[in-house]
Amino acid sequence: MEKLKILLITFFLLIFSQLIFSQKKPVDLIVSGGTLVTMNAQKRLIENGAVAIEKSEIVAVGTASEIAQKFAAKQTIDAQNKVVIPGLINTHTHIPMSLFRGISDDLDLQEWLTKYIFPAEAKNVTEDFVRVGTRLGLAEMIRGGTTTYCDMYYFEDAIADETAKAGVRGVLGETIIDFPVPDNKTHEEAMRYSERFVNKWKNHQLIVPALAPHAPYTVSTEHLKQIRKLSDKLNAAVVIHVAETQKEVSDISKQYGSRPVAYLAKIGFLNNRTIAAHVVFSDDEEMDLLKKFGVGIAHNPQSNMKLASGVAPIPQMLSKGLAVGLGTDGAASNNDLNMWEEMDTAAKLHKVFSGDPKVVGAMQAFEMATIRAARALHLENLIGSIETGKRADIAVVDFDGLHQTPRFNVYSSLVYSTKASDVRTVIINGRVVMLNRRLLTLDENDIKNTANAYRRKIITSLSQ
Ligand SMILES: [Zn+2]
């Protein structure tokens, strides 16, 4: 009798433990099937891969069958015949300038800025303008698989608000410049605004608030030093345009006795929270300074080409291991926010400029839109690759279009053949913001209507 009892208990214990151990862990979302491009340190590619997501985080990465054995999801996104990539990272924008898209083309930076952009901004930029332009830019970016962007403009608090509502990740900085702008009329006002802004957003899941002095030629040494001090106090990133044109290099050299990067290093401005946009002109010594201080660099090939600013020494920067990410710059100088074009252009521009087709390969170009861009924004511990523990920022992209057929190499296909319009589904911080090309957090028709209403206003304002 006693023996039977023990047998029965053992039997039930076995059944019970089987039940416990075979039970799948519940998660919110699984993306399953297709080619998974992780961009982790080993650059692992997983055919028929899958990603398990719980809340905002990636909790497992593996083959579809491995993930299916361990996890049960509330929602599953089928990625068969598709490619699953880390969300793209646009390291330099002025997002509300989407409303100035095509306002004037084919001019150099100084003429373009002083004759068109600065007057158009003075007459049109209000908080409402900024909100409308931001929504337009956000919708365009989500459609193209961009999940994080780095911005500097005015009314940045409204930009942060729209960005958070749309569920997009942003490193956002209020522009500080030594002349009156639409929101802040003095340097002191801009500094107070920036401090309030950083304190308001610093613990937000999606928004990384930053300080954004415009450039060494528009902000005095004294003010740059104050900004660096404030960024130390707030532990905030600093976004700045650096060495965009030859004219800036000669003006700064004349005024301060050093080229822009060397000058910023000399005044103690650079550190590992700095994000420098453009850096078209930097010599070997300056590149070593950028490396030494851990500065992130935003390379904007199309904007630099369109304004004929020059060609940044990207192959040299990459061989020195600098943190270079790609950016579109504002849509007024580009004229879009399309990271796929930037990848393709970056790869080709540096080949033709150096006369060496081996520089900036497809993998390196893709890296500059993902993990290296994350390094440029000092966010590599959170984003830029599909790895356990990182935020779930992921794009699912069609991979069977005619223009992608046949396919021999994943990175080649991504960089040289794939278009923004191939992006099908986008997840940011674990939230699906576009599903099968339908935007879930933004109203596309409303965005177009309000943007077109501003077009009429801008035309009228410039003729007055
Ligand atoms: Zn810019």
Short mmCIF file of C-alpha atoms and ligand atoms in Angstrom, two decimals:
data_model
loop_
_atom_site.label_atom_id
_atom_site.label_comp_id
_atom_site.label_asym_id
_atom_site.label_seq_id
_atom_site.Cartn_x
_atom_site.Cartn_y
_atom_site.Cartn_z
CA MET A 1 0.00 0.00 0.00
CA GLU A 2 2.80 2.37 1.01
CA LYS A 3 4.63 1.52 -2.23
CA LEU A 4 1.57 2.34 -4.31
CA LYS A 5 1.24 5.70 -2.54
CA ILE A 6 4.84 6.60 -3.33
CA LEU A 7 4.40 5.53 -6.95
CA LEU A 8 1.26 7.64 -7.30
CA ILE A 9 2.91 10.71 -5.74
CA THR A 10 5.95 10.33 -8.01
CA PHE A 11 3.65 9.97 -11.01
CA PHE A 12 1.72 13.16 -10.19
CA LEU A 13 4.92 15.08 -9.42
CA LEU A 14 6.29 14.07 -12.81
CA ILE A 15 3.15 15.20 -14.64
CA PHE A 16 3.12 18.46 -12.65
CA SER A 17 6.78 19.28 -13.36
CA GLN A 18 6.26 18.43 -17.03
CA LEU A 19 3.44 20.95 -17.12
CA ILE A 20 5.53 23.64 -15.40
CA PHE A 21 8.60 23.16 -17.55
CA SER A 22 6.80 22.82 -20.84
CA GLN A 23 4.83 25.97 -20.24
CA LYS A 24 5.87 28.69 -22.60
CA LYS A 25 6.85 32.07 -21.26
CA PRO A 26 4.27 34.66 -22.25
CA VAL A 27 5.60 37.71 -24.13
CA ASP A 28 3.89 40.65 -25.80
CA LEU A 29 5.18 40.27 -29.34
CA ILE A 30 7.11 37.87 -31.55
CA VAL A 31 8.48 38.77 -34.98
CA SER A 32 8.99 35.46 -36.71
CA GLY A 33 10.46 34.22 -40.01
CA GLY A 34 12.59 35.90 -42.65
CA THR A 35 16.22 36.92 -42.58
CA LEU A 36 17.20 38.45 -39.25
CA VAL A 37 20.06 40.96 -39.49
CA THR A 38 21.18 41.42 -35.90
CA MET A 39 24.12 43.87 -36.31
CA ASN A 40 25.55 42.44 -33.08
CA ALA A 41 29.34 42.26 -32.59
CA GLN A 42 29.59 39.07 -34.67
CA LYS A 43 27.22 40.48 -37.32
CA ARG A 44 25.08 37.38 -36.91
CA LEU A 45 22.54 36.67 -39.64
CA ILE A 46 19.76 34.22 -38.81
CA GLU A 47 17.77 32.65 -41.64
CA ASN A 48 14.19 31.98 -40.50
CA GLY A 49 14.93 33.96 -37.34
CA ALA A 50 12.69 35.36 -34.64
CA VAL A 51 12.69 38.03 -31.94
CA ALA A 52 10.69 37.90 -28.70
CA ILE A 53 9.65 41.22 -27.20
CA GLU A 54 8.29 41.96 -23.74
CA LYS A 55 7.16 45.52 -23.07
CA SER A 56 9.89 47.76 -24.53
CA GLU A 57 12.64 45.16 -24.51
CA ILE A 58 14.05 42.41 -26.72
CA VAL A 59 14.04 39.33 -24.45
CA ALA A 60 15.25 36.68 -26.89
CA VAL A 61 16.75 36.34 -30.37
CA GLY A 62 17.09 33.03 -32.21
CA THR A 63 15.68 30.81 -34.91
CA ALA A 64 11.91 30.79 -35.37
CA SER A 65 11.66 27.26 -33.95
CA GLU A 66 13.81 28.08 -30.88
CA ILE A 67 11.65 31.08 -30.06
CA ALA A 68 8.40 29.18 -30.74
CA GLN A 69 9.46 26.47 -28.27
CA LYS A 70 10.13 28.90 -25.45
CA PHE A 71 7.65 31.74 -25.88
CA ALA A 72 3.96 32.33 -26.49
CA ALA A 73 3.07 35.80 -27.74
CA LYS A 74 -0.07 37.91 -27.57
CA GLN A 75 0.77 39.22 -31.06
CA THR A 76 2.89 37.67 -33.79
CA ILE A 77 4.22 39.46 -36.85
CA ASP A 78 4.95 37.14 -39.76
CA ALA A 79 8.22 38.14 -41.42
CA GLN A 80 8.53 35.26 -43.90
CA ASN A 81 10.25 36.31 -47.16
CA LYS A 82 11.17 39.56 -45.45
CA VAL A 83 14.24 40.98 -43.75
CA VAL A 84 14.13 42.00 -40.11
CA ILE A 85 16.60 44.78 -39.27
CA PRO A 86 17.39 47.11 -36.37
CA GLY A 87 15.40 50.33 -36.80
CA LEU A 88 17.41 52.88 -38.76
CA ILE A 89 18.96 55.82 -36.90
CA ASN A 90 19.01 59.27 -38.51
CA THR A 91 21.81 61.11 -36.70
CA HIS A 92 21.06 64.64 -37.95
CA THR A 93 17.82 66.46 -38.75
CA HIS A 94 15.86 69.67 -38.33
CA ILE A 95 12.54 67.90 -38.51
CA PRO A 96 10.07 70.84 -38.81
CA MET A 97 12.03 72.04 -41.87
CA SER A 98 10.11 69.34 -43.74
CA LEU A 99 7.65 72.19 -44.36
CA PHE A 100 10.43 74.03 -46.28
CA ARG A 101 11.08 71.00 -48.51
CA GLY A 102 12.05 72.37 -51.93
CA ILE A 103 11.60 76.05 -50.95
CA SER A 104 14.81 76.86 -52.84
CA ASP A 105 17.37 74.53 -54.32
CA ASP A 106 20.69 74.71 -56.11
CA LEU A 107 22.40 77.37 -53.94
CA ASP A 108 25.43 77.34 -51.66
CA LEU A 109 24.96 77.17 -47.89
CA GLN A 110 25.46 80.88 -47.13
CA GLU A 111 23.14 82.15 -49.87
CA TRP A 112 20.57 79.44 -49.14
CA LEU A 113 20.60 80.25 -45.41
CA THR A 114 20.63 84.05 -45.55
CA LYS A 115 18.34 84.65 -48.56
CA TYR A 116 15.75 81.92 -47.97
CA ILE A 117 15.91 79.86 -44.81
CA PHE A 118 16.53 82.53 -42.16
CA PRO A 119 13.87 84.95 -43.58
CA ALA A 120 11.34 82.15 -44.12
CA GLU A 121 11.95 80.95 -40.56
CA ALA A 122 11.63 84.47 -39.12
CA LYS A 123 8.24 84.91 -40.84
CA ASN A 124 6.73 81.46 -40.36
CA VAL A 125 8.13 79.46 -37.48
CA THR A 126 5.64 79.23 -34.61
CA GLU A 127 4.88 76.40 -32.24
CA ASP A 128 2.06 75.26 -34.54
CA PHE A 129 4.38 75.30 -37.58
CA VAL A 130 6.86 73.17 -35.65
CA ARG A 131 4.19 70.65 -34.62
CA VAL A 132 2.84 70.30 -38.17
CA GLY A 133 6.35 69.96 -39.66
CA THR A 134 7.34 67.44 -37.00
CA ARG A 135 4.33 65.22 -37.67
CA LEU A 136 5.11 65.34 -41.40
CA GLY A 137 8.74 64.36 -40.77
CA LEU A 138 7.84 61.65 -38.26
CA ALA A 139 5.40 60.01 -40.68
CA GLU A 140 8.01 60.06 -43.45
CA MET A 141 10.65 58.59 -41.15
CA ILE A 142 8.45 55.78 -39.83
CA ARG A 143 7.48 54.88 -43.41
CA GLY A 144 11.20 54.51 -44.18
CA GLY A 145 12.00 52.37 -41.14
CA THR A 146 13.70 55.10 -39.09
CA THR A 147 13.08 54.56 -35.40
CA THR A 148 15.47 57.10 -33.82
CA TYR A 149 16.45 60.57 -34.98
CA CYS A 150 18.67 63.34 -33.65
CA ASP A 151 17.25 66.83 -34.03
CA MET A 152 18.01 70.47 -33.41
CA TYR A 153 15.46 73.23 -33.98
CA TYR A 154 13.23 75.76 -32.19
CA PHE A 155 10.24 74.97 -29.94
CA GLU A 156 12.00 71.66 -29.31
CA ASP A 157 9.62 70.98 -26.41
CA ALA A 158 6.75 70.78 -28.93
CA ILE A 159 8.91 68.50 -31.11
CA ALA A 160 9.51 66.23 -28.10
CA ASP A 161 5.79 66.20 -27.37
CA GLU A 162 4.85 65.22 -30.97
CA THR A 163 7.66 62.65 -31.09
CA ALA A 164 6.62 61.00 -27.84
CA LYS A 165 2.97 60.90 -29.00
CA ALA A 166 3.94 59.28 -32.30
CA GLY A 167 6.03 56.73 -30.36
CA VAL A 168 9.34 57.61 -32.05
CA ARG A 169 12.72 57.80 -30.29
CA GLY A 170 14.58 61.10 -30.46
CA VAL A 171 17.73 62.82 -29.25
CA LEU A 172 16.35 66.34 -29.29
CA GLY A 173 18.05 69.67 -28.63
CA GLU A 174 16.78 73.24 -28.57
CA THR A 175 18.95 75.37 -30.90
CA ILE A 176 21.05 77.97 -29.10
CA ILE A 177 22.33 80.68 -31.46
CA ASP A 178 23.66 84.23 -30.99
CA PHE A 179 20.73 86.02 -32.60
CA PRO A 180 17.02 86.27 -31.74
CA VAL A 181 15.00 83.27 -32.96
CA PRO A 182 11.26 82.53 -33.04
CA ASP A 183 11.05 81.22 -29.47
CA ASN A 184 14.04 82.62 -27.55
CA LYS A 185 15.19 86.20 -28.05
CA THR A 186 18.45 86.13 -26.05
CA HIS A 187 21.18 83.65 -25.13
CA GLU A 188 20.04 83.72 -21.49
CA GLU A 189 16.47 82.88 -22.49
CA ALA A 190 17.70 79.98 -24.63
CA MET A 191 19.84 78.67 -21.76
CA ARG A 192 16.90 78.80 -19.34
CA TYR A 193 14.65 77.10 -21.91
CA SER A 194 17.25 74.37 -22.46
CA GLU A 195 17.66 73.64 -18.76
CA ARG A 196 13.89 73.41 -18.26
CA PHE A 197 13.59 71.25 -21.38
CA VAL A 198 16.28 68.78 -20.27
CA ASN A 199 14.85 68.48 -16.77
CA LYS A 200 11.34 67.92 -18.13
CA TRP A 201 12.25 65.07 -20.51
CA LYS A 202 15.32 63.44 -18.94
CA ASN A 203 13.53 60.35 -17.62
CA HIS A 204 11.31 59.75 -20.64
CA GLN A 205 11.41 56.31 -22.32
CA LEU A 206 11.79 57.72 -25.83
CA ILE A 207 13.13 61.25 -25.56
CA VAL A 208 16.79 62.00 -24.86
CA PRO A 209 16.89 65.76 -24.27
CA ALA A 210 20.04 67.56 -25.41
CA LEU A 211 21.58 71.02 -25.73
CA ALA A 212 22.14 72.24 -29.29
CA PRO A 213 24.44 75.21 -29.93
CA HIS A 214 24.10 75.90 -33.67
CA ALA A 215 27.78 76.09 -34.76
CA PRO A 216 31.17 77.57 -33.80
CA TYR A 217 30.57 80.48 -36.24
CA THR A 218 27.13 81.41 -34.79
CA VAL A 219 27.81 80.93 -31.04
CA SER A 220 30.60 82.80 -29.20
CA THR A 221 33.42 81.08 -27.28
CA GLU A 222 32.01 82.36 -24.00
CA HIS A 223 28.55 80.94 -24.79
CA LEU A 224 29.98 77.60 -25.95
CA LYS A 225 31.83 77.31 -22.63
CA GLN A 226 28.60 78.06 -20.73
CA ILE A 227 26.77 75.39 -22.73
CA ARG A 228 29.46 72.80 -21.98
CA LYS A 229 29.17 73.69 -18.28
CA LEU A 230 25.38 73.33 -18.33
CA SER A 231 25.65 69.98 -20.14
CA ASP A 232 28.01 68.75 -17.41
CA LYS A 233 25.56 69.84 -14.73
CA LEU A 234 22.62 68.14 -16.49
CA ASN A 235 24.63 65.20 -17.89
CA ALA A 236 23.07 66.04 -21.26
CA ALA A 237 24.26 65.35 -24.81
CA VAL A 238 25.35 68.33 -26.93
CA VAL A 239 24.50 68.52 -30.63
CA ILE A 240 26.41 71.00 -32.81
CA HIS A 241 27.25 71.64 -36.50
CA VAL A 242 31.03 71.51 -36.97
CA ALA A 243 33.26 72.25 -39.98
CA GLU A 244 30.45 72.11 -42.53
CA THR A 245 32.06 74.37 -45.13
CA GLN A 246 35.49 75.59 -46.22
CA LYS A 247 34.35 79.13 -45.38
CA GLU A 248 33.72 78.10 -41.75
CA VAL A 249 37.22 76.57 -41.58
CA SER A 250 38.90 79.74 -42.85
CA ASP A 251 36.72 82.11 -40.74
CA ILE A 252 37.28 80.14 -37.51
CA SER A 253 40.99 79.76 -38.26
CA LYS A 254 41.30 83.53 -38.79
CA GLN A 255 39.29 84.41 -35.70
CA TYR A 256 40.61 81.84 -33.23
CA GLY A 257 43.90 80.61 -34.71
CA SER A 258 42.72 77.00 -35.06
CA ARG A 259 40.51 74.98 -37.37
CA PRO A 260 36.98 74.23 -36.00
CA VAL A 261 37.56 70.82 -34.38
CA ALA A 262 40.91 71.89 -32.89
CA TYR A 263 39.33 75.14 -31.67
CA LEU A 264 36.47 73.28 -29.93
CA ALA A 265 39.00 70.93 -28.31
CA LYS A 266 41.12 73.91 -27.22
CA ILE A 267 38.22 75.66 -25.43
CA GLY A 268 37.33 72.42 -23.61
CA PHE A 269 34.03 71.94 -25.45
CA LEU A 270 34.37 68.35 -26.72
CA ASN A 271 33.62 65.20 -24.72
CA ASN A 272 31.91 61.82 -25.02
CA ARG A 273 28.46 63.42 -24.96
CA THR A 274 29.15 65.60 -28.03
CA ILE A 275 27.45 64.86 -31.34
CA ALA A 276 29.10 66.81 -34.17
CA ALA A 277 27.18 67.14 -37.41
CA HIS A 278 28.99 67.20 -40.78
CA VAL A 279 32.72 67.47 -39.88
CA VAL A 280 33.36 67.77 -43.62
CA PHE A 281 36.76 69.29 -42.91
CA SER A 282 39.02 67.66 -40.35
CA ASP A 283 42.69 66.83 -40.75
CA ASP A 284 44.47 63.83 -39.30
CA GLU A 285 45.21 65.59 -36.01
CA GLU A 286 41.58 66.69 -35.62
CA MET A 287 40.31 63.16 -36.31
CA ASP A 288 42.57 61.96 -33.50
CA LEU A 289 41.04 64.62 -31.23
CA LEU A 290 37.52 63.43 -32.13
CA LYS A 291 38.59 59.90 -31.26
CA LYS A 292 40.33 60.95 -28.03
CA PHE A 293 37.26 62.83 -26.75
CA GLY A 294 34.81 60.14 -27.92
CA VAL A 295 32.83 62.56 -30.11
CA GLY A 296 30.00 61.13 -32.25
CA ILE A 297 29.87 62.28 -35.87
CA ALA A 298 26.79 62.72 -38.05
CA HIS A 299 27.71 62.34 -41.73
CA ASN A 300 25.15 63.80 -44.15
CA PRO A 301 26.36 62.86 -47.64
CA GLN A 302 23.34 64.09 -49.63
CA SER A 303 23.09 67.44 -47.85
CA ASN A 304 26.84 68.01 -48.23
CA MET A 305 26.61 67.15 -51.93
CA LYS A 306 23.55 69.31 -52.63
CA LEU A 307 25.06 72.38 -50.95
CA ALA A 308 28.46 71.51 -52.48
CA SER A 309 29.95 71.77 -49.00
CA GLY A 310 32.54 69.08 -49.65
CA VAL A 311 33.21 65.43 -48.88
CA ALA A 312 33.90 64.36 -45.29
CA PRO A 313 36.93 62.06 -44.82
CA ILE A 314 34.74 59.09 -43.88
CA PRO A 315 37.09 56.26 -45.03
CA GLN A 316 39.83 57.73 -42.81
CA MET A 317 37.38 58.19 -39.92
CA LEU A 318 36.21 54.58 -40.24
CA SER A 319 39.75 53.25 -40.32
CA LYS A 320 40.44 55.19 -37.12
CA GLY A 321 37.33 53.58 -35.58
CA LEU A 322 35.39 56.82 -35.09
CA ALA A 323 31.69 56.72 -34.21
CA VAL A 324 30.18 57.89 -37.51
CA GLY A 325 26.46 57.70 -38.19
CA LEU A 326 24.49 58.78 -41.24
CA GLY A 327 21.99 61.63 -41.27
CA THR A 328 19.69 63.31 -43.74
CA ASP A 329 19.95 66.87 -42.37
CA GLY A 330 16.75 68.93 -42.70
CA ALA A 331 14.44 68.16 -45.60
CA ALA A 332 15.02 71.71 -46.87
CA SER A 333 18.57 70.76 -47.89
CA ASN A 334 18.16 67.18 -49.02
CA ASN A 335 15.04 67.05 -49.76
CA ASP A 336 13.81 64.09 -47.77
CA LEU A 337 14.40 62.08 -44.59
CA ASN A 338 15.24 58.85 -46.39
CA MET A 339 18.02 56.84 -44.74
CA TRP A 340 18.09 54.24 -47.54
CA GLU A 341 19.25 56.94 -49.96
CA GLU A 342 21.90 58.11 -47.48
CA MET A 343 23.32 54.58 -47.16
CA ASP A 344 23.46 54.13 -50.93
CA THR A 345 24.93 57.63 -51.45
CA ALA A 346 27.52 57.27 -48.67
CA ALA A 347 28.83 54.04 -50.14
CA LYS A 348 29.09 55.49 -53.65
CA LEU A 349 30.26 59.04 -52.85
CA HIS A 350 33.39 57.89 -51.04
CA LYS A 351 34.26 55.43 -53.78
CA VAL A 352 34.15 58.03 -56.55
CA PHE A 353 35.84 60.70 -54.42
CA SER A 354 38.73 58.45 -53.35
CA GLY A 355 38.97 56.58 -56.65
CA ASP A 356 38.81 53.37 -54.64
CA PRO A 357 35.69 51.16 -55.01
CA LYS A 358 36.73 49.19 -51.94
CA VAL A 359 36.10 51.98 -49.40
CA VAL A 360 32.78 52.20 -47.49
CA GLY A 361 31.39 48.77 -48.37
CA ALA A 362 27.70 47.88 -48.11
CA MET A 363 28.17 46.42 -44.62
CA GLN A 364 29.91 49.60 -43.41
CA ALA A 365 27.17 51.79 -44.89
CA PHE A 366 24.50 49.70 -43.17
CA GLU A 367 26.49 49.85 -39.95
CA MET A 368 26.52 53.69 -40.16
CA ALA A 369 22.70 53.63 -40.25
CA THR A 370 22.39 51.21 -37.31
CA ILE A 371 24.95 50.23 -34.67
CA ARG A 372 27.61 52.81 -35.52
CA ALA A 373 24.91 55.49 -35.61
CA ALA A 374 23.87 54.36 -32.13
CA ARG A 375 27.49 54.90 -31.06
CA ALA A 376 27.46 58.36 -32.67
CA LEU A 377 24.44 59.26 -30.51
CA HIS A 378 26.06 57.65 -27.44
CA LEU A 379 23.13 55.20 -27.19
CA GLU A 380 24.82 51.93 -28.22
CA ASN A 381 23.82 50.25 -24.96
CA LEU A 382 20.13 50.74 -25.89
CA ILE A 383 19.70 50.67 -29.66
CA GLY A 384 21.38 49.96 -33.02
CA SER A 385 21.24 46.15 -33.03
CA ILE A 386 18.81 43.31 -32.39
CA GLU A 387 20.17 41.83 -29.17
CA THR A 388 18.70 40.59 -25.91
CA GLY A 389 18.41 43.43 -23.42
CA LYS A 390 18.21 46.21 -26.00
CA ARG A 391 15.10 48.28 -26.75
CA ALA A 392 12.80 46.70 -29.33
CA ASP A 393 13.35 49.10 -32.26
CA ILE A 394 12.86 46.95 -35.34
CA ALA A 395 11.82 47.27 -38.99
CA VAL A 396 10.39 44.48 -41.11
CA VAL A 397 11.21 45.08 -44.76
CA ASP A 398 9.94 43.38 -47.93
CA PHE A 399 12.77 41.47 -49.51
CA ASP A 400 11.17 39.91 -52.58
CA GLY A 401 10.62 42.91 -54.88
CA LEU A 402 11.75 42.74 -58.50
CA HIS A 403 14.46 45.30 -57.74
CA GLN A 404 15.79 42.97 -54.99
CA THR A 405 15.71 39.80 -57.13
CA PRO A 406 17.87 37.74 -57.25
CA ARG A 407 19.65 38.23 -53.95
CA PHE A 408 23.20 37.08 -53.28
CA ASN A 409 24.26 39.18 -50.30
CA VAL A 410 21.98 40.64 -47.62
CA TYR A 411 23.95 43.87 -47.02
CA SER A 412 24.38 44.53 -50.73
CA SER A 413 20.66 44.08 -51.23
CA LEU A 414 19.81 46.34 -48.28
CA VAL A 415 22.15 49.17 -49.23
CA TYR A 416 22.11 49.17 -53.03
CA SER A 417 18.66 47.80 -53.94
CA THR A 418 16.17 48.25 -51.13
CA LYS A 419 13.97 51.40 -51.02
CA ALA A 420 12.22 53.18 -48.16
CA SER A 421 8.92 52.08 -49.70
CA ASP A 422 9.88 48.44 -49.07
CA VAL A 423 9.52 48.96 -45.31
CA ARG A 424 6.37 47.17 -44.18
CA THR A 425 6.17 47.15 -40.39
CA VAL A 426 7.93 49.25 -37.75
CA ILE A 427 8.26 48.63 -34.01
CA ILE A 428 9.67 51.26 -31.63
CA ASN A 429 10.26 50.58 -27.95
CA GLY A 430 8.12 47.44 -28.32
CA ARG A 431 5.16 49.33 -29.80
CA VAL A 432 4.00 48.68 -33.36
CA VAL A 433 3.83 52.13 -35.01
CA MET A 434 3.34 50.90 -38.59
CA LEU A 435 1.71 47.60 -39.49
CA ASN A 436 1.64 46.41 -43.12
CA ARG A 437 2.34 50.00 -44.26
CA ARG A 438 -0.50 51.49 -42.21
CA LEU A 439 0.62 54.19 -39.77
CA LEU A 440 -0.89 53.49 -36.36
CA THR A 441 0.11 56.62 -34.44
CA LEU A 442 -0.19 59.37 -37.07
CA ASP A 443 -2.95 60.50 -39.46
CA GLU A 444 -1.42 60.67 -42.93
CA ASN A 445 -4.24 62.61 -44.66
CA ASP A 446 -4.43 65.21 -41.93
CA ILE A 447 -0.64 65.61 -42.08
CA LYS A 448 -0.72 66.28 -45.84
CA ASN A 449 -3.60 68.75 -45.59
CA THR A 450 -2.06 70.83 -42.80
CA ALA A 451 1.36 70.77 -44.49
CA ASN A 452 -0.13 72.03 -47.75
CA ALA A 453 -1.95 74.82 -45.90
CA TYR A 454 1.49 75.95 -44.63
CA ARG A 455 2.86 75.88 -48.17
CA ARG A 456 0.43 78.65 -49.14
CA LYS A 457 1.31 80.67 -46.03
CA ILE A 458 5.06 80.37 -46.69
CA ILE A 459 4.69 81.54 -50.32
CA THR A 460 2.67 84.59 -49.21
CA SER A 461 5.12 85.44 -46.43
CA LEU A 462 8.13 85.43 -48.77
CA SER A 463 6.46 87.73 -51.31
CA GLN A 464 5.78 90.37 -48.66
ZN ZN B 1 22.01 70.68 -39.89
#
